[in-house]
Amino acid sequence: MSKILVIGACGQIGIELVIELRKLYGVKNVIASDIKEQCPPSIVEGLYLQLDIMNHIQLEEIVVKNDIQQVYLLAALLSATAEKKPRFAWELNMQGLFNVLELAKNKKITKIFWPSSIAVFGSNSPMDLTPQCTIMEPSTVYGISKLSGERWCEYYFKKYNVDVRSIRYPGLISYKSAPGGGTTDYAIDIFINAVREGKYTCYLNEDTNLPMMYMTDAIRATIEIMEAPKEQIMIRSSYNLAGISFNPKDLAIEIQKKVPDFRIDYKPDFRQEIADTWPNSIDDSAAKEDWKWKNSVGIEEIVKKMITGFS
Ligand code: NAD
Ligand code: SER
């Protein structure tokens, strides 16, 4: 079997994706890579390579030497971190994608997964059940890089027949690996603090609704879109993907059902301004129609899994 390369494998999504891909395709067929020197213990049983995605020569060498045919490109700066280093974020988020798209254009690999985000929308987009195609005027460097990336993915598909597939992930919730500096990270921090301290100060207001998803659903969506027959992938920019939508107050009420003494207060910071421009909820009917997507984990189950995970 030709091999799969996961770039950005040490991150929140990467660790869980590598574990799942190895279960499906075999440990020796899934190579993990990241700019970090050390491979996390949970993915140590397979091959791990240190790779800076900005280095296209090193990337091509790894691809050719290891007979890689599919690349999952996860290396990026997320929204909150990107606002602190806008130029670097633009360079990493765009150049990394170009390096991988070019490999496919030059027939070195056959399939790419690259994630986009709800951050492609902006304050002029409809906030509720945000449609697949609508006004998109992101105001963060992260959102600008994701929207530009989407346009480039579609361009490489149309011009060069590059088989690139993409999802606009909502905020992802998980406990196996730490979140990487996003605006939606509160929905993970809240659980750590509920379990360890019994209280949490939230950097978003109580009524800030955002689309969210449990990690197992996100990993399943990622693998399902990559496994779908080519002709079912009608959208080559990126698919809207909805999980569930809630705000910090809703989540705190659910947590209090399990941790009755849990207390939350609110101290909004710069991330509030970012969250205010993102959708409350997402319309993902195109993903449902084209490749039969279905979310499965609801808020009660998320709370149960997260509290157990951090206990
Ligand atoms: P993360 O920050 O947790 O992980 C990113 C990984 O990329 C890190 O391990 C980092 O070391 C690595 N990396 C950074 N620079 C690199 C480089 N130059 N070369 C190689 N590796 C490098 O991010 P994540 O949450 O796992 O997100 C992965 C992708 O999914 C990103 O594109 C992100 O925008 C997207 N996404 C994530 C979420 C979410 O909620 N986690 C939501 C929407 C979209
Ligand atoms: N979870 C991500 C972030 O907050 C959304 O892309 O940056």
Short mmCIF file of C-alpha atoms and ligand atoms in Angstrom, two decimals:
data_model
loop_
_atom_site.label_atom_id
_atom_site.label_comp_id
_atom_site.label_asym_id
_atom_site.label_seq_id
_atom_site.Cartn_x
_atom_site.Cartn_y
_atom_site.Cartn_z
CA MET A 1 0.00 0.00 0.00
CA SER A 2 1.20 3.51 -0.76
CA LYS A 3 1.69 5.59 2.34
CA ILE A 4 0.00 8.49 4.10
CA LEU A 5 1.84 11.50 5.56
CA VAL A 6 0.28 13.57 8.34
CA ILE A 7 1.93 17.00 8.65
CA GLY A 8 1.33 18.76 11.98
CA ALA A 9 0.85 15.35 13.65
CA CYS A 10 1.71 16.56 17.17
CA GLY A 11 -1.26 18.94 17.35
CA GLN A 12 -4.76 18.67 18.77
CA ILE A 13 -6.17 16.99 15.64
CA GLY A 14 -2.97 15.35 14.40
CA ILE A 15 -2.46 12.98 17.32
CA GLU A 16 -5.98 11.59 17.16
CA LEU A 17 -5.97 11.45 13.36
CA VAL A 18 -2.70 9.50 13.26
CA ILE A 19 -4.04 6.99 15.81
CA GLU A 20 -7.23 6.46 13.79
CA LEU A 21 -5.51 6.29 10.39
CA ARG A 22 -3.06 3.70 11.76
CA LYS A 23 -5.97 1.61 13.06
CA LEU A 24 -7.51 1.68 9.59
CA TYR A 25 -4.51 1.40 7.27
CA GLY A 26 -1.77 -0.10 9.45
CA VAL A 27 0.96 1.47 11.58
CA LYS A 28 3.66 1.19 8.93
CA ASN A 29 1.52 2.93 6.30
CA VAL A 30 0.91 6.17 8.23
CA ILE A 31 3.89 8.46 8.81
CA ALA A 32 3.59 11.22 11.38
CA SER A 33 5.55 14.46 10.93
CA ASP A 34 5.78 17.80 12.67
CA ILE A 35 8.25 20.64 13.19
CA LYS A 36 8.64 19.41 16.79
CA GLU A 37 11.71 17.33 17.56
CA GLN A 38 9.96 14.95 19.94
CA CYS A 39 7.23 12.57 18.88
CA PRO A 40 4.33 12.45 21.41
CA PRO A 41 4.21 9.10 23.29
CA SER A 42 0.71 8.27 21.98
CA ILE A 43 1.91 8.03 18.35
CA VAL A 44 5.41 6.73 19.00
CA GLU A 45 4.88 3.19 17.68
CA GLY A 46 5.04 4.26 14.00
CA LEU A 47 7.50 6.27 11.90
CA TYR A 48 7.92 9.90 13.01
CA LEU A 49 9.85 12.46 10.97
CA GLN A 50 10.75 16.00 11.93
CA LEU A 51 9.61 18.21 9.04
CA ASP A 52 9.22 21.95 8.57
CA ILE A 53 6.41 22.34 6.04
CA MET A 54 8.01 25.59 4.83
CA ASN A 55 10.91 23.51 3.46
CA HIS A 56 9.56 22.18 0.16
CA ILE A 57 12.78 20.34 -0.69
CA GLN A 58 12.70 18.34 2.53
CA LEU A 59 8.98 17.71 2.03
CA GLU A 60 9.52 16.32 -1.49
CA GLU A 61 12.42 14.14 -0.32
CA ILE A 62 10.23 12.59 2.41
CA VAL A 63 7.36 12.03 -0.02
CA VAL A 64 9.50 10.36 -2.68
CA LYS A 65 11.66 8.31 -0.30
CA ASN A 66 8.65 6.92 1.57
CA ASP A 67 6.30 6.38 -1.37
CA ILE A 68 3.72 8.79 0.05
CA GLN A 69 0.52 9.17 -1.97
CA GLN A 70 -1.78 10.99 0.46
CA VAL A 71 -1.02 14.04 2.60
CA TYR A 72 -3.08 15.39 5.50
CA LEU A 73 -1.81 18.94 6.04
CA LEU A 74 -2.62 20.13 9.56
CA ALA A 75 0.29 22.49 10.27
CA ALA A 76 -1.02 26.05 10.76
CA LEU A 77 -1.32 28.84 13.29
CA LEU A 78 -4.83 29.04 14.76
CA SER A 79 -6.93 32.15 15.19
CA ALA A 80 -5.83 33.59 18.54
CA THR A 81 -2.12 32.87 18.04
CA ALA A 82 -2.25 34.14 14.46
CA GLU A 83 -3.54 37.55 15.63
CA LYS A 84 -0.33 37.90 17.66
CA LYS A 85 1.92 37.02 14.70
CA PRO A 86 -0.09 38.00 11.61
CA ARG A 87 2.69 37.99 9.05
CA PHE A 88 4.19 34.72 10.22
CA ALA A 89 0.70 33.16 10.33
CA TRP A 90 0.02 34.24 6.74
CA GLU A 91 3.34 32.82 5.57
CA LEU A 92 2.96 29.47 7.36
CA ASN A 93 -0.70 28.96 6.54
CA MET A 94 -0.29 29.83 2.84
CA GLN A 95 3.21 28.54 2.00
CA GLY A 96 2.57 25.20 3.69
CA LEU A 97 -0.52 24.72 1.53
CA PHE A 98 1.27 25.77 -1.68
CA ASN A 99 4.10 23.32 -1.00
CA VAL A 100 1.64 20.44 -0.78
CA LEU A 101 -0.57 21.58 -3.69
CA GLU A 102 2.52 21.83 -5.90
CA LEU A 103 3.51 18.25 -5.04
CA ALA A 104 0.13 17.07 -6.29
CA LYS A 105 0.29 19.28 -9.38
CA ASN A 106 3.66 17.66 -10.17
CA LYS A 107 2.12 14.17 -9.70
CA LYS A 108 4.24 13.27 -6.66
CA ILE A 109 1.11 12.63 -4.56
CA THR A 110 -2.48 11.83 -5.52
CA LYS A 111 -4.72 13.12 -2.69
CA ILE A 112 -4.66 15.96 -0.15
CA PHE A 113 -6.69 16.76 2.95
CA TRP A 114 -6.44 20.37 4.10
CA PRO A 115 -8.75 21.83 6.77
CA SER A 116 -10.47 25.16 6.58
CA SER A 117 -12.52 26.70 9.40
CA ILE A 118 -15.68 28.56 10.41
CA ALA A 119 -13.26 31.52 10.57
CA VAL A 120 -13.74 32.05 6.81
CA PHE A 121 -17.00 33.82 7.65
CA GLY A 122 -17.22 37.36 8.93
CA SER A 123 -19.64 39.76 10.55
CA ASN A 124 -21.48 40.34 7.25
CA SER A 125 -22.24 36.62 6.84
CA PRO A 126 -25.64 35.37 8.06
CA MET A 127 -24.94 34.31 11.66
CA ASP A 128 -27.54 31.54 12.02
CA LEU A 129 -27.32 28.39 9.92
CA THR A 130 -24.62 30.09 7.87
CA PRO A 131 -24.97 28.77 4.29
CA GLN A 132 -22.25 27.03 2.31
CA CYS A 133 -22.12 29.90 -0.18
CA THR A 134 -22.66 33.36 1.24
CA ILE A 135 -20.90 36.66 1.97
CA MET A 136 -17.43 35.86 3.28
CA GLU A 137 -15.45 38.76 4.68
CA PRO A 138 -13.21 37.35 7.44
CA SER A 139 -11.59 39.92 9.70
CA THR A 140 -8.81 37.80 11.24
CA VAL A 141 -5.52 36.88 9.59
CA TYR A 142 -6.44 33.25 10.26
CA GLY A 143 -9.79 33.60 8.48
CA ILE A 144 -8.19 35.47 5.58
CA SER A 145 -5.58 32.70 5.17
CA LYS A 146 -8.25 29.97 5.31
CA LEU A 147 -10.50 31.70 2.77
CA SER A 148 -7.53 32.28 0.45
CA GLY A 149 -6.49 28.65 0.95
CA GLU A 150 -9.97 27.52 -0.07
CA ARG A 151 -9.79 29.54 -3.27
CA TRP A 152 -6.37 28.06 -4.08
CA CYS A 153 -7.61 24.51 -3.43
CA GLU A 154 -10.46 25.01 -5.90
CA TYR A 155 -8.06 26.62 -8.38
CA TYR A 156 -5.62 23.67 -8.24
CA PHE A 157 -8.53 21.25 -8.67
CA LYS A 158 -9.94 23.07 -11.69
CA LYS A 159 -6.64 23.94 -13.40
CA TYR A 160 -4.48 20.93 -12.55
CA ASN A 161 -7.01 18.27 -11.49
CA VAL A 162 -5.50 18.11 -7.99
CA ASP A 163 -7.66 15.88 -5.76
CA VAL A 164 -7.82 18.13 -2.70
CA ARG A 165 -10.60 17.73 -0.13
CA SER A 166 -11.49 20.09 2.68
CA ILE A 167 -13.81 20.69 5.61
CA ARG A 168 -14.57 23.92 7.47
CA TYR A 169 -14.13 22.47 10.95
CA PRO A 170 -16.10 24.05 13.80
CA GLY A 171 -14.35 24.44 17.18
CA LEU A 172 -13.07 20.99 18.12
CA ILE A 173 -13.40 19.55 21.62
CA SER A 174 -11.05 16.83 22.90
CA TYR A 175 -8.98 15.83 25.91
CA LYS A 176 -6.23 13.62 24.47
CA SER A 177 -4.08 16.50 23.22
CA ALA A 178 -3.95 20.18 24.09
CA PRO A 179 -5.62 22.79 21.86
CA GLY A 180 -3.30 24.91 19.73
CA GLY A 181 -4.29 28.54 20.40
CA GLY A 182 -7.78 29.00 18.96
CA THR A 183 -10.74 31.17 19.92
CA THR A 184 -12.84 28.08 20.66
CA ASP A 185 -10.32 26.66 23.17
CA TYR A 186 -12.51 27.80 26.11
CA ALA A 187 -14.68 24.74 25.45
CA ILE A 188 -11.70 22.57 26.48
CA ASP A 189 -10.19 24.80 29.20
CA ILE A 190 -13.56 24.90 30.97
CA PHE A 191 -13.42 21.13 31.57
CA ILE A 192 -9.83 21.11 32.86
CA ASN A 193 -10.73 23.87 35.30
CA ALA A 194 -14.08 22.34 36.29
CA VAL A 195 -12.40 19.04 37.19
CA ARG A 196 -9.27 20.46 38.85
CA GLU A 197 -10.43 23.76 40.38
CA GLY A 198 -14.23 23.64 40.37
CA LYS A 199 -14.31 27.10 38.77
CA TYR A 200 -13.44 28.83 35.50
CA THR A 201 -13.03 32.39 34.25
CA CYS A 202 -14.18 32.40 30.62
CA TYR A 203 -12.60 34.77 28.07
CA LEU A 204 -15.86 34.84 26.07
CA ASN A 205 -19.22 36.27 27.18
CA GLU A 206 -21.83 33.83 28.43
CA ASP A 207 -24.09 34.24 25.37
CA THR A 208 -21.42 33.75 22.64
CA ASN A 209 -22.85 30.95 20.51
CA LEU A 210 -20.36 29.07 18.33
CA PRO A 211 -20.44 25.88 16.25
CA MET A 212 -18.53 23.06 17.99
CA MET A 213 -17.81 19.38 17.43
CA TYR A 214 -16.42 16.48 19.42
CA MET A 215 -13.09 15.24 18.06
CA THR A 216 -14.23 11.70 17.20
CA ASP A 217 -16.86 13.17 14.87
CA ALA A 218 -14.26 15.49 13.28
CA ILE A 219 -11.85 12.58 12.70
CA ARG A 220 -14.64 10.47 11.23
CA ALA A 221 -15.65 13.35 8.90
CA THR A 222 -12.02 13.75 7.81
CA ILE A 223 -11.65 10.09 6.93
CA GLU A 224 -15.11 9.89 5.34
CA ILE A 225 -14.46 12.80 2.98
CA MET A 226 -11.09 11.30 2.02
CA GLU A 227 -12.65 7.86 1.41
CA ALA A 228 -15.61 9.17 -0.61
CA PRO A 229 -15.57 8.47 -4.36
CA LYS A 230 -14.09 11.42 -6.26
CA GLU A 231 -17.31 12.15 -8.13
CA GLN A 232 -19.18 12.71 -4.84
CA ILE A 233 -16.92 15.60 -3.85
CA MET A 234 -18.77 18.42 -5.59
CA ILE A 235 -17.19 21.25 -3.57
CA ARG A 236 -13.44 21.69 -3.98
CA SER A 237 -13.07 24.80 -1.85
CA SER A 238 -14.27 23.48 1.53
CA TYR A 239 -17.44 21.95 2.99
CA ASN A 240 -19.42 23.51 5.83
CA LEU A 241 -19.57 21.04 8.71
CA ALA A 242 -21.94 21.49 11.64
CA GLY A 243 -21.68 19.73 14.95
CA ILE A 244 -23.68 21.36 17.70
CA SER A 245 -23.93 25.00 18.72
CA PHE A 246 -23.83 26.30 22.26
CA ASN A 247 -22.53 29.18 24.35
CA PRO A 248 -20.39 29.19 27.53
CA LYS A 249 -23.50 29.51 29.74
CA ASP A 250 -25.19 26.47 28.12
CA LEU A 251 -21.99 24.48 28.58
CA ALA A 252 -21.57 25.56 32.21
CA ILE A 253 -25.17 24.45 32.97
CA GLU A 254 -24.43 21.02 31.45
CA ILE A 255 -21.20 20.73 33.45
CA GLN A 256 -23.05 21.66 36.67
CA LYS A 257 -25.23 18.56 36.15
CA LYS A 258 -22.05 16.51 36.73
CA VAL A 259 -20.05 18.92 38.93
CA PRO A 260 -22.78 20.66 40.98
CA ASP A 261 -20.39 23.09 42.72
CA PHE A 262 -18.82 24.30 39.45
CA ARG A 263 -18.74 28.10 39.19
CA ILE A 264 -18.08 30.21 36.09
CA ASP A 265 -17.46 33.93 35.64
CA TYR A 266 -16.72 35.94 32.52
CA LYS A 267 -13.86 38.22 31.60
CA PRO A 268 -13.88 38.73 27.82
CA ASP A 269 -10.54 39.43 26.13
CA PHE A 270 -9.42 39.97 22.50
CA ARG A 271 -10.89 36.60 21.52
CA GLN A 272 -14.41 37.96 22.10
CA GLU A 273 -13.97 40.28 19.13
CA ILE A 274 -12.96 37.30 16.96
CA ALA A 275 -15.85 35.11 18.16
CA ASP A 276 -18.35 37.92 17.50
CA THR A 277 -17.57 37.71 13.78
CA TRP A 278 -18.05 33.92 13.55
CA PRO A 279 -21.32 32.05 12.93
CA ASN A 280 -23.66 30.94 15.71
CA SER A 281 -24.51 27.82 13.75
CA ILE A 282 -23.75 26.25 10.37
CA ASP A 283 -25.80 24.76 7.53
CA ASP A 284 -23.99 21.61 6.41
CA SER A 285 -26.61 20.24 4.03
CA ALA A 286 -24.08 20.05 1.16
CA ALA A 287 -21.83 17.65 3.14
CA LYS A 288 -24.91 15.61 4.12
CA GLU A 289 -26.06 15.45 0.52
CA ASP A 290 -22.72 14.83 -1.23
CA TRP A 291 -20.87 12.40 1.04
CA LYS A 292 -23.59 11.50 3.55
CA TRP A 293 -22.12 13.35 6.53
CA LYS A 294 -23.90 12.97 9.90
CA ASN A 295 -22.81 14.39 13.27
CA SER A 296 -23.31 12.01 16.18
CA VAL A 297 -22.00 13.34 19.53
CA GLY A 298 -24.28 15.78 21.38
CA ILE A 299 -23.57 18.16 24.28
CA GLU A 300 -24.50 15.71 27.09
CA GLU A 301 -22.18 13.07 25.72
CA ILE A 302 -19.39 15.62 25.19
CA VAL A 303 -19.64 16.72 28.83
CA LYS A 304 -19.58 13.12 30.05
CA LYS A 305 -16.57 12.20 27.91
CA MET A 306 -14.61 15.36 28.72
CA ILE A 307 -15.13 15.12 32.48
CA THR A 308 -14.17 11.44 32.46
CA GLY A 309 -11.18 12.24 30.22
CA PHE A 310 -9.78 14.91 32.55
CA SER A 311 -10.61 13.13 35.85
P1 NAD B 1 -2.46 22.63 16.53
O1 NAD B 1 -1.93 23.98 16.71
O2 NAD B 1 -2.91 21.86 17.73
O3 NAD B 1 -1.42 21.73 15.74
C1 NAD B 1 -0.67 22.21 14.65
C2 NAD B 1 0.60 21.41 14.58
O4 NAD B 1 1.37 21.92 13.49
C3 NAD B 1 1.50 21.54 15.84
O5 NAD B 1 1.85 20.29 16.34
C4 NAD B 1 2.72 22.31 15.34
O6 NAD B 1 3.92 21.93 15.98
C5 NAD B 1 2.73 21.92 13.87
N1 NAD B 1 3.48 22.89 13.06
C6 NAD B 1 3.55 24.24 13.22
N2 NAD B 1 4.37 24.77 12.33
C7 NAD B 1 4.85 23.75 11.57
C8 NAD B 1 5.74 23.67 10.48
N3 NAD B 1 6.35 24.77 10.00
N4 NAD B 1 5.99 22.47 9.93
C9 NAD B 1 5.41 21.36 10.44
N5 NAD B 1 4.56 21.36 11.48
C10 NAD B 1 4.29 22.55 12.04
O7 NAD B 1 -3.68 22.73 15.48
P2 NAD B 1 -4.94 21.77 15.32
O8 NAD B 1 -6.00 22.26 16.23
O9 NAD B 1 -4.53 20.37 15.36
O10 NAD B 1 -5.40 22.19 13.85
C11 NAD B 1 -4.94 21.52 12.70
C12 NAD B 1 -5.56 22.17 11.48
O11 NAD B 1 -6.99 22.18 11.61
C13 NAD B 1 -5.16 23.63 11.27
O12 NAD B 1 -5.09 23.90 9.89
C14 NAD B 1 -6.32 24.40 11.86
O13 NAD B 1 -6.46 25.65 11.28
C15 NAD B 1 -7.48 23.50 11.49
N6 NAD B 1 -8.64 23.71 12.35
C16 NAD B 1 -8.60 23.36 13.68
C17 NAD B 1 -9.71 23.59 14.48
C18 NAD B 1 -9.70 23.23 15.94
O14 NAD B 1 -10.67 23.55 16.64
N7 NAD B 1 -8.68 22.56 16.45
C19 NAD B 1 -10.85 24.17 13.93
C20 NAD B 1 -10.83 24.56 12.58
C21 NAD B 1 -9.73 24.30 11.80
N1 SER B 2 -10.95 26.32 16.62
C1 SER B 2 -10.38 27.20 15.66
C2 SER B 2 -9.94 28.47 16.30
O1 SER B 2 -10.57 28.86 17.26
C3 SER B 2 -11.39 27.50 14.57
O2 SER B 2 -10.75 27.40 13.36
O3 SER B 2 -9.02 29.07 15.83
#
